[in-house]
Tab-separated table of C-alpha atoms and ligand atoms in Angstrom:
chain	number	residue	atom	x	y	z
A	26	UNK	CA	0.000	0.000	0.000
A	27	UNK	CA	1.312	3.100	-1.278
A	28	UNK	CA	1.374	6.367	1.055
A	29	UNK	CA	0.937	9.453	-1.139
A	30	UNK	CA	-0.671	12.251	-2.018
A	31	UNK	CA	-1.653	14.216	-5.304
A	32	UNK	CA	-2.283	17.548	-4.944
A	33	UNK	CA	-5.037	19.179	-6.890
A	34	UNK	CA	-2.656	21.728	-8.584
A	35	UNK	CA	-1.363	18.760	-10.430
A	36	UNK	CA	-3.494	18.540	-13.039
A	37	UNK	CA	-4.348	21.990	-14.047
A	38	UNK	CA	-0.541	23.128	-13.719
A	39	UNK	CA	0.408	20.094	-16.235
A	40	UNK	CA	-2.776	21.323	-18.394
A	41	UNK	CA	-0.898	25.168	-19.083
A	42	UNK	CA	2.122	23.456	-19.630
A	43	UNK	CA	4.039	22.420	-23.315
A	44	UNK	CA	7.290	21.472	-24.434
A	45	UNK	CA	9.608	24.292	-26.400
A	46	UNK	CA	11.148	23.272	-29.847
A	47	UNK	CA	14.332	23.251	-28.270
A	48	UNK	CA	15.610	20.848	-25.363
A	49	UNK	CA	18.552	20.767	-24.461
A	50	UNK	CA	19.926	18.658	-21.243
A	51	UNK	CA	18.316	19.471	-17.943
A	52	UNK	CA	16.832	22.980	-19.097
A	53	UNK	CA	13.136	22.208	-19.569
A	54	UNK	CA	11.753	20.928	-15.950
A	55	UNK	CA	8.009	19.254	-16.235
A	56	UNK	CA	6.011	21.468	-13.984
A	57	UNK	CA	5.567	18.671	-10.778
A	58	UNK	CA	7.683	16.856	-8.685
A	59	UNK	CA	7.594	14.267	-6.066
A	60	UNK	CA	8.745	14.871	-2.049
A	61	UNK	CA	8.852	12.085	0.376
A	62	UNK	CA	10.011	13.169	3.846
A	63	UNK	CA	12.135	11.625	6.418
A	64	UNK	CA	11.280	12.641	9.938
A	65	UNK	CA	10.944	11.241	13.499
A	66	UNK	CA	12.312	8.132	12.714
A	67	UNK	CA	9.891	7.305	9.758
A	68	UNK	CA	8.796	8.429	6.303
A	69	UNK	CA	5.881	10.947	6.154
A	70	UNK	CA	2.937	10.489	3.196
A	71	UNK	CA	4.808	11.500	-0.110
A	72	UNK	CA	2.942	14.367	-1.881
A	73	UNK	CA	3.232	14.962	-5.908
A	74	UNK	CA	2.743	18.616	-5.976
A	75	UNK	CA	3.713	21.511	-8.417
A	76	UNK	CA	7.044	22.476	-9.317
A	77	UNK	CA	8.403	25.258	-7.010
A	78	UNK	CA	11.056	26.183	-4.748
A	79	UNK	CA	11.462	24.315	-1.313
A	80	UNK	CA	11.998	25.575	2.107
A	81	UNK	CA	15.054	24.737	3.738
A	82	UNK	CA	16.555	25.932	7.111
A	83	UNK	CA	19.996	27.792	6.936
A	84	UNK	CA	21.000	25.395	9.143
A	85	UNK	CA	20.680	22.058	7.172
A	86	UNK	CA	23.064	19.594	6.772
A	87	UNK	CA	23.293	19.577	3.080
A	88	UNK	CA	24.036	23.327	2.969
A	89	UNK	CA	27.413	22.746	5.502
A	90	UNK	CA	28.412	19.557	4.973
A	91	UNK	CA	27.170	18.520	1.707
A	92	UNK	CA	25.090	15.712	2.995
A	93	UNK	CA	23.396	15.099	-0.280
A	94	UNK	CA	23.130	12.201	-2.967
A	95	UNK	CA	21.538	11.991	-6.295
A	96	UNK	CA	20.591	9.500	-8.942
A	97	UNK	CA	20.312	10.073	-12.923
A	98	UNK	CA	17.881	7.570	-14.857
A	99	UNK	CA	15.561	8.040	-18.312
A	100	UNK	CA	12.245	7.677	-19.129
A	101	UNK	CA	11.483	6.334	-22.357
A	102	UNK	CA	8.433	7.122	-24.947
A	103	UNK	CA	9.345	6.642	-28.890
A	104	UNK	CA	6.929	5.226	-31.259
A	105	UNK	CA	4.576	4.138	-28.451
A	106	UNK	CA	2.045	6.040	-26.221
A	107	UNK	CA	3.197	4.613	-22.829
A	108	UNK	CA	6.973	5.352	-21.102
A	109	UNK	CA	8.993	2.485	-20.188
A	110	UNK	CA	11.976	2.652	-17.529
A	111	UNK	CA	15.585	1.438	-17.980
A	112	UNK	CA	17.172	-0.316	-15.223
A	113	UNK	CA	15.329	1.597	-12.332
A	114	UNK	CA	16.493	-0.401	-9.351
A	115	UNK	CA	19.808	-0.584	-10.647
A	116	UNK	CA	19.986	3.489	-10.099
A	117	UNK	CA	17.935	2.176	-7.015
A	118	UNK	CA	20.587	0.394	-5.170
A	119	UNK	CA	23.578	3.042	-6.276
A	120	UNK	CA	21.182	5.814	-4.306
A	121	UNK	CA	21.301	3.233	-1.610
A	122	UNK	CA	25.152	2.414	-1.488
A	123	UNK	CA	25.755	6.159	-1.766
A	124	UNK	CA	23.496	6.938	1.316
A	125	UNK	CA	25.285	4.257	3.263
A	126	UNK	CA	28.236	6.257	2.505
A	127	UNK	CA	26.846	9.756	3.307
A	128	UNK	CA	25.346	8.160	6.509
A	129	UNK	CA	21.745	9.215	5.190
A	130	UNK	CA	18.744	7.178	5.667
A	131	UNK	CA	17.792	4.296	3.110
A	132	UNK	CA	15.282	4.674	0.075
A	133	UNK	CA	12.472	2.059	0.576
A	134	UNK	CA	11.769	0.325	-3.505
A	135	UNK	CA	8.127	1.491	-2.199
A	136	UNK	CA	8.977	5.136	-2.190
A	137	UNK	CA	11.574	4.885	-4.921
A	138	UNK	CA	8.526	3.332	-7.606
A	139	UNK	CA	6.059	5.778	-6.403
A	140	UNK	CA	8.153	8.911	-7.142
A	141	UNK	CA	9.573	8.092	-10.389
A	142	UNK	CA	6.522	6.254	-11.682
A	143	UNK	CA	4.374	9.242	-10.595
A	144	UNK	CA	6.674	11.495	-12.136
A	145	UNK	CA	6.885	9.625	-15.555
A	146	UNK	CA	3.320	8.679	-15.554
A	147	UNK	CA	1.765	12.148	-15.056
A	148	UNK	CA	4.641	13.839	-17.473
A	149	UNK	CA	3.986	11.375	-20.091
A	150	UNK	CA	2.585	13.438	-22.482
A	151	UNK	CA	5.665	15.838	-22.515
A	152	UNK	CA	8.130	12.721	-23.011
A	153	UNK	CA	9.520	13.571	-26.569
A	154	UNK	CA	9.071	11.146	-28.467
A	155	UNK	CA	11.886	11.101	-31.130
A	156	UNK	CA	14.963	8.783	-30.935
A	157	UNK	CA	17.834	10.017	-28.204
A	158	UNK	CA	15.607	11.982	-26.065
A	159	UNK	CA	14.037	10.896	-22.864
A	160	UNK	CA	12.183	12.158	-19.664
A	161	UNK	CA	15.400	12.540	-17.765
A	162	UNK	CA	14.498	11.945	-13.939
A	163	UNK	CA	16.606	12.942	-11.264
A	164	UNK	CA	16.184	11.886	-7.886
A	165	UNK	CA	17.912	13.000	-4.663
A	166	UNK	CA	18.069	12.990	-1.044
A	167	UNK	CA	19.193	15.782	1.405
A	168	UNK	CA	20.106	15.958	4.830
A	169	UNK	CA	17.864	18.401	6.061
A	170	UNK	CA	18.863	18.714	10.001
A	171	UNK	CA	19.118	22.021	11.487
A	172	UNK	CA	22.590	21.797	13.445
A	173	UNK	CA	25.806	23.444	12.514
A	174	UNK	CA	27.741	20.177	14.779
A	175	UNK	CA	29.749	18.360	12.311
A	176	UNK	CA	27.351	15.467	12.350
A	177	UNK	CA	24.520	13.193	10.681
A	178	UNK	CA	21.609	14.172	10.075
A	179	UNK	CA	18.558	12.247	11.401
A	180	UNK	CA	15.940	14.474	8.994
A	181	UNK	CA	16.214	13.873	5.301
A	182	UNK	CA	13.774	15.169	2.294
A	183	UNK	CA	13.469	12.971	-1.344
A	184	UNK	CA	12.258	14.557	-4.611
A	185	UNK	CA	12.277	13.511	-7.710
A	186	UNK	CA	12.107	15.651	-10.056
A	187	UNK	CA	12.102	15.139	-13.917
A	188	UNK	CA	13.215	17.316	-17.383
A	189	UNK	CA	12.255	16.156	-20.856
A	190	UNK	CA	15.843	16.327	-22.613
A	191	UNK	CA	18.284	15.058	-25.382
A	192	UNK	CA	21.098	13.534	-25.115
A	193	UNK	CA	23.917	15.322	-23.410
A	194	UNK	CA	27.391	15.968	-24.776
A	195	UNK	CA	25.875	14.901	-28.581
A	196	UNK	CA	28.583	14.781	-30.456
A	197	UNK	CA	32.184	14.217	-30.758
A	198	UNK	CA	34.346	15.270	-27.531
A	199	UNK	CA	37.819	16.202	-27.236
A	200	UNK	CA	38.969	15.779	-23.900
A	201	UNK	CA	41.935	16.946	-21.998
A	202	UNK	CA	44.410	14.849	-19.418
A	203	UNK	CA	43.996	16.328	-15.948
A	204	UNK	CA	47.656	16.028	-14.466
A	205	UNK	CA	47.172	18.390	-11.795
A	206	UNK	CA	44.010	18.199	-9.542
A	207	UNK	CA	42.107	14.926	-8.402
A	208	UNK	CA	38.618	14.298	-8.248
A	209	UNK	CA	38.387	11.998	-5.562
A	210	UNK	CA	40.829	10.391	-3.096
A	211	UNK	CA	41.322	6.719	-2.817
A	212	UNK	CA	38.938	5.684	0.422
A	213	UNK	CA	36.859	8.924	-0.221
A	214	UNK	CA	33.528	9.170	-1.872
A	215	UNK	CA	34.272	8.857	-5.199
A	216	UNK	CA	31.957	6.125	-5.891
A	217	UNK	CA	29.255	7.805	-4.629
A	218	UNK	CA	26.881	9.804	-6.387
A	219	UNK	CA	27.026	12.836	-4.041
A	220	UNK	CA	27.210	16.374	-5.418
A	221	UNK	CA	30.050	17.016	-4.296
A	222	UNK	CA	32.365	14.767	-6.420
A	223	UNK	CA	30.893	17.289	-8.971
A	224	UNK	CA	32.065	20.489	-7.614
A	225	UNK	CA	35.378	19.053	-7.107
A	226	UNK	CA	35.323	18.501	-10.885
A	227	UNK	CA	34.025	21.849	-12.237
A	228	UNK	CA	37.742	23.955	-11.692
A	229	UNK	CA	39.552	21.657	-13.993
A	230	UNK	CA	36.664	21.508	-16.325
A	231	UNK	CA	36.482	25.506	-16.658
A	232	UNK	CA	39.899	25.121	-17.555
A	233	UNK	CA	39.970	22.869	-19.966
A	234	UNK	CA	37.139	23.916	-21.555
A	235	UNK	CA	38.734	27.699	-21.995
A	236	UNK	CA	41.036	25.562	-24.293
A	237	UNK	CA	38.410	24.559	-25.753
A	238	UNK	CA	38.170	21.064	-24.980
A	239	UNK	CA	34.972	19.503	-23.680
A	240	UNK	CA	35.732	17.251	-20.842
A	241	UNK	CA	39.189	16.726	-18.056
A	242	UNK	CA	40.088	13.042	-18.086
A	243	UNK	CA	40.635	12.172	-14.775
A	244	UNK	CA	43.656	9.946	-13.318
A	245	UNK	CA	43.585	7.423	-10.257
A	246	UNK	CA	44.695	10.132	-7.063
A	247	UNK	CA	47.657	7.912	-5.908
A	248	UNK	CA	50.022	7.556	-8.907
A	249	UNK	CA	48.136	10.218	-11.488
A	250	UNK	CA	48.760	7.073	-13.723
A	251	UNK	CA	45.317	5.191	-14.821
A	252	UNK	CA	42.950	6.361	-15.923
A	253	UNK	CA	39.431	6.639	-14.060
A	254	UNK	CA	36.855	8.703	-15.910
A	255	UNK	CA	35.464	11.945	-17.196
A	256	UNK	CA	33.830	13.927	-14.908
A	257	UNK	CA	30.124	11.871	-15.228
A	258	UNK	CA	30.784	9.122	-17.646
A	259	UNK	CA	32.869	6.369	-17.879
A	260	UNK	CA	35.653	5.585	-20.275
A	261	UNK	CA	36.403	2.852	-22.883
A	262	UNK	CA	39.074	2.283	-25.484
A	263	UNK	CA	38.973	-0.740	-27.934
A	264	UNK	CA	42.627	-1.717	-27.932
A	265	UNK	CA	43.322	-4.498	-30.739
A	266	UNK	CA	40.188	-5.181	-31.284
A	267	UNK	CA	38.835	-5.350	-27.764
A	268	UNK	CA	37.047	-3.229	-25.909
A	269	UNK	CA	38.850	-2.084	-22.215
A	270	UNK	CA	37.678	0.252	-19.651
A	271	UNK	CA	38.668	1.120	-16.189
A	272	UNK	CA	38.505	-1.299	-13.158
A	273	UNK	CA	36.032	-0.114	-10.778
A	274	UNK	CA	38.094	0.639	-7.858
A	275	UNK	CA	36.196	2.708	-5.292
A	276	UNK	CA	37.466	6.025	-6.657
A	277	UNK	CA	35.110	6.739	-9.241
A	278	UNK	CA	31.512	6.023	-10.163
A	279	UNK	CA	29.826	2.257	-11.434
A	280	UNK	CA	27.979	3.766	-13.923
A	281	UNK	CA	24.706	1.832	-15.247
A	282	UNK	CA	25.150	2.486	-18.412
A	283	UNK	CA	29.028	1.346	-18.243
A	284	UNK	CA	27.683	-1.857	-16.625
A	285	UNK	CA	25.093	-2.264	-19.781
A	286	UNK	CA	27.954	-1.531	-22.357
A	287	UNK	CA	29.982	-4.516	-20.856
A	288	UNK	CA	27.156	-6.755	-21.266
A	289	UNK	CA	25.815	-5.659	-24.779
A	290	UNK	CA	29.430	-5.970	-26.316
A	291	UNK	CA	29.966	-9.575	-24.954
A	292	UNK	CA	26.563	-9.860	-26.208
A	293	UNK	CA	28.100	-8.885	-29.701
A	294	UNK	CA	31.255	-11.595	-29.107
A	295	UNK	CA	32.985	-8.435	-28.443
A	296	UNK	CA	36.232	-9.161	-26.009
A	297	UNK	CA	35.038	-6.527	-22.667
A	298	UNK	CA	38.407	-6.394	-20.192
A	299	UNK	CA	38.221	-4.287	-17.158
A	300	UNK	CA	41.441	-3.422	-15.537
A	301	UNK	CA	43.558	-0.766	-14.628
A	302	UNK	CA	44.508	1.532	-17.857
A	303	UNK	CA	47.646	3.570	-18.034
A	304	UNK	CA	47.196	6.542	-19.621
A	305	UNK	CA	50.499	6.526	-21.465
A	306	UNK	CA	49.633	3.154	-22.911
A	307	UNK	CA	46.392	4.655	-24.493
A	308	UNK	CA	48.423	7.429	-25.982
A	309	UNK	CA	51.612	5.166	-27.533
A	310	UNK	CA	48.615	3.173	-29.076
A	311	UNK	CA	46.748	5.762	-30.007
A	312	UNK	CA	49.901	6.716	-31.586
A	313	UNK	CA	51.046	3.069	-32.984
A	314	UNK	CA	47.060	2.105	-34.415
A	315	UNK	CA	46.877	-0.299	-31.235
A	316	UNK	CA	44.156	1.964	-29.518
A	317	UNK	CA	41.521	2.629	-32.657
A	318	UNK	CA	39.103	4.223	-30.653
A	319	UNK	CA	37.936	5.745	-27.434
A	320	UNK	CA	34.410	6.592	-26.338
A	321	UNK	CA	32.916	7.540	-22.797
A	322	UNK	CA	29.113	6.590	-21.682
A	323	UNK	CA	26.866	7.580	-18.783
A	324	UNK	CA	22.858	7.589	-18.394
A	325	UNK	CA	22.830	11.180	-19.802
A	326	UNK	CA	25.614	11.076	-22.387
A	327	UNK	CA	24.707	7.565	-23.294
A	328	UNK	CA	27.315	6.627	-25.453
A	329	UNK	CA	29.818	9.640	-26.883
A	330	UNK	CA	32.912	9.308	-29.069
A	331	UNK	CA	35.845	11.361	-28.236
A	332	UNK	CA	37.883	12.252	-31.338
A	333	UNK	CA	41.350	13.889	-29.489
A	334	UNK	CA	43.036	13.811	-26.475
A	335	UNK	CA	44.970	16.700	-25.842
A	336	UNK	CA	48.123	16.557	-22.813
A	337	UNK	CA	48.399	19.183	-20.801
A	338	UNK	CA	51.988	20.214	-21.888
A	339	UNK	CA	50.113	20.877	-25.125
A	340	UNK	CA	50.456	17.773	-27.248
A	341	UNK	CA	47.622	16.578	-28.862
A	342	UNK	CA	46.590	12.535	-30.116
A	343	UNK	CA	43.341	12.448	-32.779
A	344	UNK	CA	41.858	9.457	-32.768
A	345	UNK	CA	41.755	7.037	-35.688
A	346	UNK	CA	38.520	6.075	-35.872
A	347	UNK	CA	35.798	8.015	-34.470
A	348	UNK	CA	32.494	6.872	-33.500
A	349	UNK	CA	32.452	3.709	-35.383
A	350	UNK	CA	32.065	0.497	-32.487
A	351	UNK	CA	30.534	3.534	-30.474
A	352	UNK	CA	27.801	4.135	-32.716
A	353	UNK	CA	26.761	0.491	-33.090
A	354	UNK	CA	27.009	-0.016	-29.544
A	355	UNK	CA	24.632	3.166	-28.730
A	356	UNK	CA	22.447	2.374	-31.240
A	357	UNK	CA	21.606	-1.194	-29.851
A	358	UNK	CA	21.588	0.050	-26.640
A	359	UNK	CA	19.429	3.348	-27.392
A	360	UNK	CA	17.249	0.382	-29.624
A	361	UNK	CA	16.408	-1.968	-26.418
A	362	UNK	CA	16.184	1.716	-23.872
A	363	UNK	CA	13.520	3.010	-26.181
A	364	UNK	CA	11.596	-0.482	-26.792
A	365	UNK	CA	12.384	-0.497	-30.450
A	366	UNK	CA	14.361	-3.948	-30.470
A	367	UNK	CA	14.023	-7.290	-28.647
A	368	UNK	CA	15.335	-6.758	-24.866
A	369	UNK	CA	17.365	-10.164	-24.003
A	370	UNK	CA	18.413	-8.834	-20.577
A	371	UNK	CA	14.561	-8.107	-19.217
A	372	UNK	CA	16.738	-4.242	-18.678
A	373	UNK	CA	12.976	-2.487	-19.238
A	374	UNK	CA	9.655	-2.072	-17.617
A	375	UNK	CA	6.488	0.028	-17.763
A	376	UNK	CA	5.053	2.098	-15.421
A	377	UNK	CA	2.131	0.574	-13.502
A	378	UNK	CA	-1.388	1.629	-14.840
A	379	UNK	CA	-2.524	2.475	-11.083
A	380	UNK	CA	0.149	5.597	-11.105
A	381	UNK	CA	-1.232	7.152	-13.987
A	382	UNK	CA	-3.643	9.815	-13.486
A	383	UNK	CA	-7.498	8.625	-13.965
A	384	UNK	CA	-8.602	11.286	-16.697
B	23	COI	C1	24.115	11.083	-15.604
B	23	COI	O1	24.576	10.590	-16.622
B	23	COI	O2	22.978	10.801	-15.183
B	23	COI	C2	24.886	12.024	-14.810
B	23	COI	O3	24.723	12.078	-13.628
B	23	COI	C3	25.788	12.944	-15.472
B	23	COI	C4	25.492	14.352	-15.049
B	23	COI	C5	26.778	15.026	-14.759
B	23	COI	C6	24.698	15.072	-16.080
């Protein structure tokens, strides 16, 4: 039994709402969103309400010590009338291992279905429908107790909230080496999907983007050696004819999407070795023809080819081939995420009839 609440706003705010002609990634928010509360040592009724700002004492815990995670996941509608998920409790256990990280209180499945299958269901109409966009839906959880004690907070707030989008970073990316800064420290909280893994991202990524590069390409923080990721997707080169990417090793994220990659190119009788890349091995085969190309993939980005990777003493590798296993592999994996082609891993589902709105 579901403990929620629809607020009668709902309906006529979604009925003076459309969608522009242009999306972009994260700019266009559907007019709702979903709030569960965490309080007294259990979760208050969850309410679907209109979009708006949120209260928040000056005092929270999120606001001083960045007790905060977040999840990314996509809503699906092309060529059909009803949205399908991808791999929702997948996104639903990362929230969870990222919590247990941030000491912040466990999402129930029961809360975790009811806000993004509220969200989807009563956005539905504004899920564009073309190929590559999605109803991006972005859940997250705050520490909301009003102390300034370093400490954990026993008060927590989850939304979900939800933007119709396309697909971020389209394209072909260059991408520069970061030699300097880290992202995250070996035994820190790189793995989790807490905000601020982000911030520590965004100086280098000014930076190399006033060199006009798109993304930094972050190295392990012990030896600046292997390679981990770009700052929100994961990284894969196909090396003689197989495809390699990064170890997971506690430093950087287990993307979903990575994790789906892996098992569509086995699927393909595509070699898939995960281990620890050194970044001066990708650019001597870059260099000799060994390393033929290089793409990176996340839930947003789903899968994007990088063309160059420029040093930061200046040098610069182009890749040989660019966007060539890449494309295949996004466009079976966009084919199965959008219900177009046959799903052999059971990765989708619909959204129960009893969320949608009775109309
Ligand atoms: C996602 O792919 O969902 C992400 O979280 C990336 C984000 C930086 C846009």
């Amino acid at each position: 039994m579901s403990h929620y609440l629809i607020s009668p706003d709902v309906m006529p705010t979604l009925a003076d709402f459309s969608l522009p002609e242009e999306l972009g990634f994260g700019e266009i928010k559907v007019p709702i969103m979903y709030r569960a509360d965490y309080a007294n040592s259990e979760w208050q009724p969850a309410q679907l309400t209109p979009y708006g700002n949120i209260e928040i004492d000056p005092a929270a815990k999120v606001l001083h010590y960045a007790q905060e995670v977040f999840e990314g996941l996509k809503a699906y509608r092309v060529g059909s009338q009803r949205a399908n998920f991808f791999r929702p409790l997948e996104n639903l256990k990362r929230m969870n291992r990222s919590a247990e990280r941030m000491c912040m209180i466990e999402i129930p499945e029961s809360i975790w279905m009811d806000g993004i299958s509220l969200m989807t269901a009563y956005s539905e109409p504004f899920i564009p429908n073309e190929s590559g966009n999605s109803l991006y839906l972005r859940p997250f959880l705050i520490g909301t107790k009003s102390n300034l004690g370093m400490g954990i907070s026993d008060s927590f707030t989850f939304m979900v909230i939800a933007s119709p989008s396309t697909i971020y970073h389209a394209g072909h990316m260059k991408i520069q080496i970061e030699r300097e800064a880290c992202r995250a420290a070996r035994g820190g909280t790189g793995a989790a999907k807490t905000g601020g893994n982000y911030a520590a991202a965004l100086q280098s990524a000014q930076q190399v983007q006033h060199r006009g590069y798109d993304q930094s390409l972050w190295l392990d923080p012990v030896e600046m050696k292997y390679i981990e990721e770009l700052s929100g997707m994961n990284f894969f080169i196909l090396q003689n004819g197989e495809l390699h990417t990064p170890i997971l090793n506690g430093s950087f994220l287990a993307g979903i999407t990575r994790d789906s990659i892996i098992t569509l190119a086995k699927h393909k009788g595509i070699a898939v070795i995960e281990r620890d890349i050194p970044i001066q091995e990708v650019l001597n085969g870059i260099e000799t023809g060994a390393v033929s190309e290089i793409f990176a993939c996340g839930t947003a980005a789903i899968v994007s080819p990088v063309s160059l990777i420029a040093d930061a003493d200046g040098s610069t590798y182009r890749v040989a081939n660019v966007d060539q296993l890449a494309a295949d592999l996004r466009q079976s994996l966009l084919a199965i995420q959008e219900g177009r082609e046959a799903d052999p891993f059971s990765w989708t589902s619909s959204v129960q009839e009893t969320f949608y709105p009775n109309v």
